[in-house]
Amino acid sequence: MIVIGPPGCGKGTQSANIVKKYGLTHISTGDILREEVELHTAIGEIVKKFLDRGYLVPDDIVMREIFETAIKQKCDKGLLFDGFPRTLFQADYLDDIMYHRNEKINLVIHLNVEEEELFQRIVHRSEDAKKRSDDNEETVRNRLQVYYQKTFPLLEYYKKKHKLVTISGMAPIQGVFNAISSIIDDYINKS
Ligand code: ADP
């Protein structure tokens, strides 16, 4: 499955809850990219400037260096993609890979949160001791703009394939997770 939504919508938190409950393997391209930066790898040096400015890391780097390695992980019960795909190119590429593996995307959960709330959450998060280098106001504006430009079209893409379920991410964490769980349970019961 895929979890999709703007920065600050709670993708990371909810994805962690989902993988714990359903035993999926968690693939967060954002986490992997941040780790590369922290470890000062060759890729990390390249991607840092994109991350810090709130731009997407170019598709070829994400697919070749990040995704191809991540997808080789053990995944008996399935994979959960968090923050991936983020462009139509990545979505097409993922479909291709799934097709060749004789697998498919079952469910795409879209977490919808109002813009004002996103800002408040990220500003709050930036007061954290382990703050992210991309959680400052200017970069957040960029990240939101990039989301609406590049990632938003994926909602239509997955809607057409009848895989998209939109959930309000405005409620407290547990409330949102309950809503997500019932969507997943429904899906499992129907299939
Ligand atoms: P958020 O969505 O809250 O910004 P993420 O951890 O998902 O947090 O992503 C952080 C940053 O990592 C993004 O702003 C982008 O620069 C980069 N990134 C993550 N995933 C991708 C991806 N699939 N393609 C391109 N860039 C990505």
Short mmCIF file of C-alpha atoms in Angstrom, two decimals, residues 1-5 9 11 14 18 80-81 105-112 155 158 163-167 176 179-184:
data_model
loop_
_atom_site.label_atom_id
_atom_site.label_comp_id
_atom_site.label_asym_id
_atom_site.label_seq_id
_atom_site.Cartn_x
_atom_site.Cartn_y
_atom_site.Cartn_z
CA MET A 1 0.00 0.00 0.00
CA ILE A 2 0.88 3.66 -0.35
CA VAL A 3 0.40 6.54 2.08
CA ILE A 4 0.26 9.90 0.36
CA GLY A 5 -0.29 13.44 1.60
CA CYS A 9 -0.12 15.44 7.29
CA LYS A 11 2.30 10.18 6.91
CA GLN A 14 0.50 6.77 10.66
CA ILE A 18 0.18 0.66 10.14
CA LEU A 80 4.06 0.14 2.72
CA PHE A 81 5.41 3.08 0.75
CA ILE A 105 -0.68 -1.79 -5.39
CA ASN A 106 -3.73 -2.70 -3.32
CA LEU A 107 -4.57 0.50 -1.55
CA VAL A 108 -3.56 4.17 -1.63
CA ILE A 109 -4.43 6.13 1.50
CA HIS A 110 -4.51 9.88 1.06
CA LEU A 111 -4.28 11.89 4.28
CA ASN A 112 -5.97 15.21 3.77
CA LEU A 155 -4.42 11.44 -6.52
CA TYR A 158 -4.81 6.36 -8.35
CA LYS A 163 -7.23 2.46 -5.46
CA LEU A 164 -7.55 5.82 -3.72
CA VAL A 165 -9.18 6.36 -0.33
CA THR A 166 -9.08 9.88 1.13
CA ILE A 167 -9.14 10.22 4.92
CA VAL A 176 -6.94 9.02 12.23
CA ALA A 179 -10.12 5.42 10.38
CA ILE A 180 -7.15 4.00 8.48
CA SER A 181 -7.44 0.63 10.24
CA SER A 182 -11.09 0.27 9.31
CA ILE A 183 -10.28 1.02 5.65
CA ILE A 184 -7.56 -1.65 5.68
#
